[in-house]
Amino acid sequence: MTPKIERFLDDHKLPTPCIVVDLDKIEQNYLDMHAAFPAAKIFYALKANPGQPILQRLAQLGAGFDAASWEEIDMCLAAGAPPERISFGNTIKKATAIRRAHAAGIDLFVFDSPEELEKIAENAPGARVFCRLVVATDGAIFPLARKFGTGTDMALDLMHRCTDLGLVPYGLSFHPGSQQTGPEAHEAAIGQVAMLFDALEHDGIQLKMINLGGGFPSRYQDEVAHIEEFGRGIDRALAYHFGNDVPEVLLEPGRHLVGDAAALESEVVLVSHRSKTDPTRWVYLDIGVFGGLNETMDENTRYVITTPHDGGPTGPVVIAGPTCDSFDTLYEKTNNRMPLALKAGDRVRFHATGAYVTTYATNGFNGFKPLAEHYI
Ligand SMILES: *Cc1c(COP(=O)(O)O)cnc(C)c1O
């Protein structure tokens, strides 16, 4: 947690649950990424956290945006992003959304199927398009491979059809899965993309852009590679596969830019023993899966949680949310321990909750409102 967030939480005793986002930390993450990839264009994947102050800060810094819907595009435009710095990066788009985006000046669209390519041709005539490839996602905590991307043969075929359809075959993309803890998956995928670049060039189609997706990690309980390490590894792979002819590189970080730039405060509602013999306490908080902590599903994201009693003796716990749904349990399988002194009314803090939390909150399930957001 940044000192700025800590001070803000200490000073304000805000109603819980609430999340505090440090915009300066996001700026720092962006600048660090820019330094690690000086030649790349950074398009923030705003689904990770579309808070308007975040979009405004990034737009001011010159970032681009990877948007998934007309509504997300609209948010970027409202934040001051010029249309030429917005990519419509969802392979599943409504025709009306494509038409609106095109009318607003968006000129970069992704596809991974003939049907979507035809839809773009019809609704955004003349646009630049790129094809999303399916790549290995080994090492990712959240693989996205089954739902998105197409294989090499189909990609070749579709890139060949672009010109006939009145579109500009512009590039290729992939996403190696979210929360990749090192650069190996990106490096391997670059080789795959380079082969396609070559094959297409041989057929007279000169692509201009390679989009390396997101996947850059945030630090939760376990150590992850520094962004500089990603920069070095990816640079090496690009030089190896493209030589002196490296195309325009696009990055679409979501999690990495915002993940460690926020913390969440929650109140302990109940600490209970459920049997006379089991030493495990159940700790119920005023936030859970339905309050935005969706990434705890299958205990994928293991947030660092701090309490006012840290340093004292601890015992085993199950940690759960406040709703009347047993699915609303955060951590049960992993061996979690919390201080024995923990009691109802205490406040606990979840660190690194900037990505994939705020928009995952339900619209009032069981009456619990979405968590309050503070941008500082
Ligand atoms: C979600 C998404 C991203 C961002 O992924 P992270 O793992 O959060 O960096 C980038 N590109 C596309 C197309 C996405 O859907």
XYZ file of C-alpha atoms and ligand atoms in Angstrom:
391
model
C 0.000 0.000 0.000
C 1.357 3.448 -0.818
C 2.061 5.844 2.101
C -0.476 8.237 0.573
C -3.270 5.652 0.752
C -2.261 4.629 4.266
C -2.367 8.221 5.470
C -5.732 8.823 3.823
C -7.267 5.743 5.443
C -5.745 6.555 8.842
C -6.931 10.171 8.732
C -10.482 9.684 7.490
C -12.046 6.574 9.045
C -14.262 6.256 5.974
C -17.529 4.313 5.897
C -16.749 0.752 4.770
C -16.362 -1.040 2.491
C -14.378 1.469 0.493
C -11.508 1.542 -1.938
C -8.853 4.247 -2.155
C -6.990 4.671 -5.435
C -3.666 6.531 -5.597
C -3.538 8.267 -8.987
C 0.132 9.197 -8.579
C 0.990 5.519 -8.214
C -0.860 4.769 -11.463
C 1.108 7.533 -13.146
C 4.329 6.020 -11.781
C 3.351 2.560 -13.058
C 2.629 4.041 -16.472
C 5.954 5.908 -16.579
C 7.859 2.803 -15.422
C 6.215 0.767 -18.151
C 6.984 3.454 -20.687
C 10.637 3.384 -19.590
C 10.713 -0.418 -19.882
C 9.155 -0.272 -23.385
C 10.314 3.054 -24.838
C 9.227 2.224 -28.404
C 5.799 0.789 -27.565
C 2.401 2.440 -27.437
C 0.625 1.748 -24.158
C -3.138 1.301 -24.461
C -4.699 0.917 -20.997
C -7.289 -1.899 -20.915
C -9.826 0.033 -18.916
C -11.934 -2.937 -17.925
C -9.400 -3.408 -15.093
C -10.654 -0.171 -13.546
C -12.576 2.440 -15.546
C -12.627 5.106 -12.830
C -12.911 8.444 -14.632
C -10.023 10.090 -12.689
C -7.776 7.219 -13.800
C -8.741 7.661 -17.449
C -8.191 11.419 -17.229
C -4.754 11.038 -15.669
C -3.659 8.459 -18.240
C -5.106 10.447 -21.147
C -3.106 13.490 -19.977
C 0.042 11.362 -19.928
C -0.525 10.409 -23.559
C -1.716 6.843 -22.998
C -4.083 5.144 -25.393
C -6.968 2.892 -24.424
C -8.144 -0.615 -25.192
C -11.932 -0.511 -24.964
C -14.361 -3.424 -25.042
C -17.709 -1.736 -25.675
C -19.199 1.498 -26.963
C -19.755 2.512 -23.352
C -16.051 2.111 -22.564
C -15.126 4.081 -25.682
C -17.477 6.837 -24.579
C -15.735 6.951 -21.173
C -12.334 7.330 -22.853
C -13.561 10.128 -25.098
C -15.129 11.868 -22.100
C -11.763 11.632 -20.317
C -10.129 13.492 -23.192
C -8.601 10.620 -25.163
C -8.467 11.340 -28.906
C -10.169 8.658 -31.045
C -6.887 7.732 -32.750
C -5.602 6.552 -29.387
C -8.510 4.160 -28.796
C -8.618 0.561 -29.971
C -11.874 -1.408 -30.039
C -10.229 -4.520 -28.637
C -13.104 -6.900 -27.969
C -13.572 -9.696 -30.503
C -17.296 -9.656 -29.664
C -18.901 -6.373 -30.688
C -22.449 -5.316 -31.450
C -22.971 -3.883 -34.931
C -24.408 -0.718 -33.393
C -21.311 -0.331 -31.207
C -19.006 -0.682 -34.229
C -21.041 1.916 -36.134
C -20.958 4.387 -33.259
C -17.231 3.865 -32.724
C -16.537 4.374 -36.408
C -18.617 7.545 -36.457
C -16.667 8.815 -33.434
C -13.402 8.384 -35.347
C -12.195 5.049 -33.924
C -10.187 3.319 -36.633
C -8.724 0.204 -35.039
C -10.790 -2.945 -34.539
C -9.982 -6.512 -33.539
C -11.539 -9.733 -34.830
C -10.943 -13.458 -34.507
C -13.592 -14.908 -36.821
C -14.876 -14.408 -40.387
C -18.268 -13.373 -39.046
C -16.831 -10.565 -36.939
C -14.562 -9.437 -39.783
C -17.581 -9.142 -42.080
C -19.468 -7.261 -39.397
C -16.614 -4.744 -39.115
C -16.452 -4.379 -42.900
C -20.137 -3.591 -43.008
C -20.224 -1.155 -40.094
C -16.779 0.463 -40.166
C -15.854 0.524 -43.861
C -12.188 1.213 -44.528
C -11.069 0.632 -40.935
C -7.742 -0.854 -39.852
C -8.170 -4.313 -38.375
C -6.029 -6.766 -36.480
C -6.542 -10.451 -35.845
C -6.289 -11.987 -32.394
C -4.358 -15.225 -32.256
C -4.745 -17.954 -29.722
C -1.443 -18.539 -27.914
C -0.195 -20.681 -25.058
C -1.141 -19.171 -21.708
C 1.007 -21.347 -19.456
C 1.846 -19.545 -16.256
C -1.188 -17.239 -16.251
C -3.465 -17.192 -13.226
C -6.386 -16.288 -15.521
C -5.989 -17.894 -18.991
C -8.260 -16.300 -21.582
C -7.435 -18.736 -24.352
C -10.625 -20.715 -24.765
C -12.900 -17.786 -25.373
C -10.701 -15.683 -27.667
C -8.300 -15.953 -30.551
C -7.965 -18.034 -33.681
C -5.279 -20.368 -35.042
C -2.596 -19.627 -37.597
C -4.443 -21.042 -40.637
C -7.640 -19.140 -40.054
C -5.712 -15.947 -39.252
C -3.838 -16.207 -42.563
C -7.065 -16.760 -44.417
C -8.816 -13.831 -42.805
C -5.931 -11.399 -43.282
C -6.078 -12.273 -46.972
C -9.761 -11.356 -47.115
C -9.365 -7.885 -45.551
C -8.556 -5.983 -48.726
C -11.478 -7.504 -50.623
C -13.735 -6.463 -47.788
C -12.445 -2.893 -48.009
C -10.517 -3.089 -44.734
C -6.844 -2.441 -43.974
C -5.017 -5.544 -42.689
C -3.051 -3.800 -39.966
C -1.668 -6.262 -37.455
C -1.874 -9.269 -35.181
C -2.548 -9.535 -31.467
C -2.590 -12.005 -28.641
C -3.192 -12.038 -24.906
C -1.073 -14.505 -22.943
C -3.526 -14.670 -20.017
C -3.853 -12.339 -17.059
C -1.338 -12.198 -14.195
C 1.631 -13.698 -15.996
C 4.385 -13.711 -13.420
C 7.245 -13.574 -15.974
C 7.843 -12.621 -19.637
C 8.215 -16.166 -21.044
C 4.666 -16.451 -22.435
C 4.927 -13.116 -24.253
C 8.305 -14.136 -25.676
C 6.988 -17.452 -27.002
C 3.939 -15.825 -28.567
C 6.095 -13.234 -30.376
C 7.745 -16.094 -32.280
C 4.359 -17.372 -33.359
C 3.279 -13.910 -34.566
C 6.565 -13.379 -36.429
C 6.005 -16.538 -38.490
C 2.625 -15.195 -39.580
C 4.113 -11.800 -40.420
C 6.610 -13.597 -42.679
C 4.000 -15.778 -44.347
C 1.795 -12.771 -45.075
C 4.686 -10.688 -46.330
C 5.493 -13.512 -48.725
C 1.953 -13.147 -50.081
C 2.331 -9.386 -50.463
C 0.561 -8.317 -47.257
C 2.755 -6.058 -45.153
C 1.405 -5.795 -41.616
C 2.376 -2.817 -39.480
C 1.556 -3.659 -35.888
C 1.972 -6.344 -33.263
C -0.228 -6.108 -30.173
C 1.216 -7.994 -27.204
C -1.939 -7.768 -25.084
C -1.866 -7.494 -21.317
C -0.980 -10.035 -18.695
C 1.660 -7.947 -16.911
C 1.324 -8.788 -13.226
C 0.604 -7.042 -9.957
C 2.205 -8.074 -6.722
C -0.168 -9.963 -4.388
C 1.153 -12.478 -1.843
C 3.742 -13.923 -4.202
C 6.698 -12.214 -5.841
C 6.409 -11.361 -9.561
C 8.938 -10.231 -12.187
C 9.597 -6.482 -12.390
C 8.314 -4.658 -15.474
C 11.928 -4.016 -16.553
C 12.403 -7.750 -16.806
C 9.390 -7.954 -19.127
C 10.859 -5.103 -21.163
C 14.211 -6.823 -21.568
C 12.768 -10.258 -22.401
C 10.235 -8.929 -24.875
C 12.790 -6.644 -26.503
C 15.098 -9.593 -26.969
C 12.322 -11.704 -28.517
C 11.291 -8.908 -30.888
C 14.885 -8.388 -32.040
C 15.414 -12.115 -32.467
C 12.282 -12.681 -34.539
C 12.000 -9.389 -36.450
C 15.620 -8.267 -36.695
C 15.880 -4.645 -37.812
C 12.295 -4.651 -38.945
C 10.387 -4.554 -35.657
C 6.801 -3.402 -36.311
C 4.856 -0.890 -34.246
C 4.303 -2.480 -30.823
C 1.101 -2.029 -28.858
C 0.727 -3.059 -25.225
C -2.625 -3.380 -23.483
C -1.885 -3.516 -19.767
C -4.846 -3.562 -17.426
C -3.930 -5.059 -14.084
C -0.321 -3.887 -14.019
C -1.094 -0.176 -14.226
C -3.707 -0.092 -11.482
C -3.462 -3.248 -9.341
C -1.025 -2.057 -6.684
C -2.330 1.513 -6.757
C -5.321 0.904 -4.468
C -6.291 -0.582 -1.138
C -9.642 -1.533 0.252
C -10.873 -1.123 3.810
C -13.493 -3.430 5.258
C -15.080 -3.889 8.678
C -15.150 -7.212 10.489
C -18.822 -8.030 11.015
C -18.461 -11.266 12.952
C -15.747 -13.615 14.186
C -17.317 -16.918 15.153
C -16.588 -20.509 16.054
C -18.828 -22.938 14.241
C -18.166 -25.971 16.396
C -16.752 -26.720 19.842
C -13.867 -28.754 18.526
C -12.754 -26.963 15.350
C -10.183 -24.253 16.135
C -10.871 -22.548 12.799
C -12.689 -19.252 13.223
C -14.956 -17.817 10.556
C -14.220 -14.176 9.889
C -17.101 -12.415 8.120
C -16.325 -9.065 6.524
C -18.570 -6.350 5.089
C -17.154 -7.111 1.629
C -17.023 -10.372 -0.283
C -17.358 -11.869 -3.725
C -20.492 -9.824 -4.464
C -18.892 -6.625 -3.192
C -16.181 -6.783 -5.835
C -13.677 -9.379 -4.616
C -14.524 -11.672 -7.507
C -10.948 -12.659 -8.199
C -10.898 -14.651 -4.965
C -12.999 -17.234 -6.840
C -11.080 -20.496 -6.722
C -8.734 -18.461 -4.505
C -6.920 -17.289 -7.647
C -5.906 -13.888 -6.378
C -4.449 -14.042 -2.906
C -4.615 -10.523 -1.538
C -2.386 -9.409 1.303
C -4.698 -8.546 4.219
C -3.526 -6.505 7.185
C -5.293 -6.006 10.529
C -4.826 -3.733 13.557
C -3.494 -6.743 15.534
C -0.686 -7.822 13.214
C 2.344 -9.118 15.074
C 0.271 -10.861 17.772
C -0.483 -14.606 17.929
C -2.546 -15.986 15.031
C -4.865 -18.920 14.371
C -6.516 -20.528 11.344
C -9.483 -18.764 9.711
C -11.955 -18.982 6.891
C -12.666 -15.528 5.447
C -16.126 -14.812 4.041
C -18.356 -11.992 2.846
C -21.557 -10.694 4.420
C -24.244 -12.016 2.045
C -26.607 -14.968 2.482
C -24.939 -16.995 -0.251
C -22.382 -19.666 0.563
C -20.584 -18.850 -2.674
C -19.621 -15.624 -0.926
C -16.577 -17.172 0.765
C -13.200 -15.631 -0.024
C -10.594 -17.999 1.362
C -11.318 -21.440 2.713
C -8.916 -23.855 1.008
C -5.658 -21.992 1.474
C -4.177 -22.034 4.915
C -5.098 -18.579 6.139
C -4.281 -17.275 9.566
C -5.376 -14.088 11.273
C -4.654 -12.615 14.726
C -6.485 -14.254 17.625
C -7.346 -10.757 18.882
C -9.413 -9.961 15.770
C -13.009 -9.019 16.657
C -16.190 -7.541 15.198
C -15.803 -3.820 14.513
C -12.106 -4.038 13.611
C -11.058 -2.726 10.229
C -8.945 -4.819 7.890
C -7.184 -3.701 4.717
C -6.860 -5.585 1.447
C -3.783 -4.466 -0.467
C -3.405 -4.189 -4.249
C -7.126 -4.100 -5.066
C -6.888 -1.600 -7.909
C -7.621 -4.078 -10.696
C -10.780 -6.060 -11.311
C -12.612 -5.018 -8.132
C -14.674 -1.833 -8.460
C -16.800 -2.891 -11.427
C -17.279 -6.448 -10.190
C -19.518 -5.306 -7.325
C -23.162 -6.297 -7.749
C -25.866 -3.700 -7.878
C -27.048 -4.244 -4.329
C -27.302 -8.000 -3.788
C -28.797 -8.508 -0.312
C -29.041 -4.739 -0.039
C -25.295 -4.191 0.115
C -24.340 -1.202 -1.995
C -21.314 -1.271 -4.329
C -18.194 -0.200 -2.463
C -17.408 3.507 -2.217
C -14.524 4.706 -4.421
C -12.060 7.442 -3.468
C -9.499 8.717 -5.977
C -6.676 10.672 -4.409
C -8.446 -7.783 -20.231
C -7.689 -7.445 -21.431
C -6.437 -6.846 -21.315
C -5.794 -6.549 -19.986
O -5.346 -7.698 -19.362
P -4.459 -7.618 -18.048
O -4.110 -9.025 -17.788
O -5.292 -7.001 -16.986
O -3.268 -6.790 -18.357
C -5.769 -6.528 -22.476
N -6.280 -6.793 -23.696
C -7.485 -7.367 -23.842
C -7.996 -7.621 -25.209
C -8.220 -7.723 -22.721
O -9.405 -8.309 -22.876
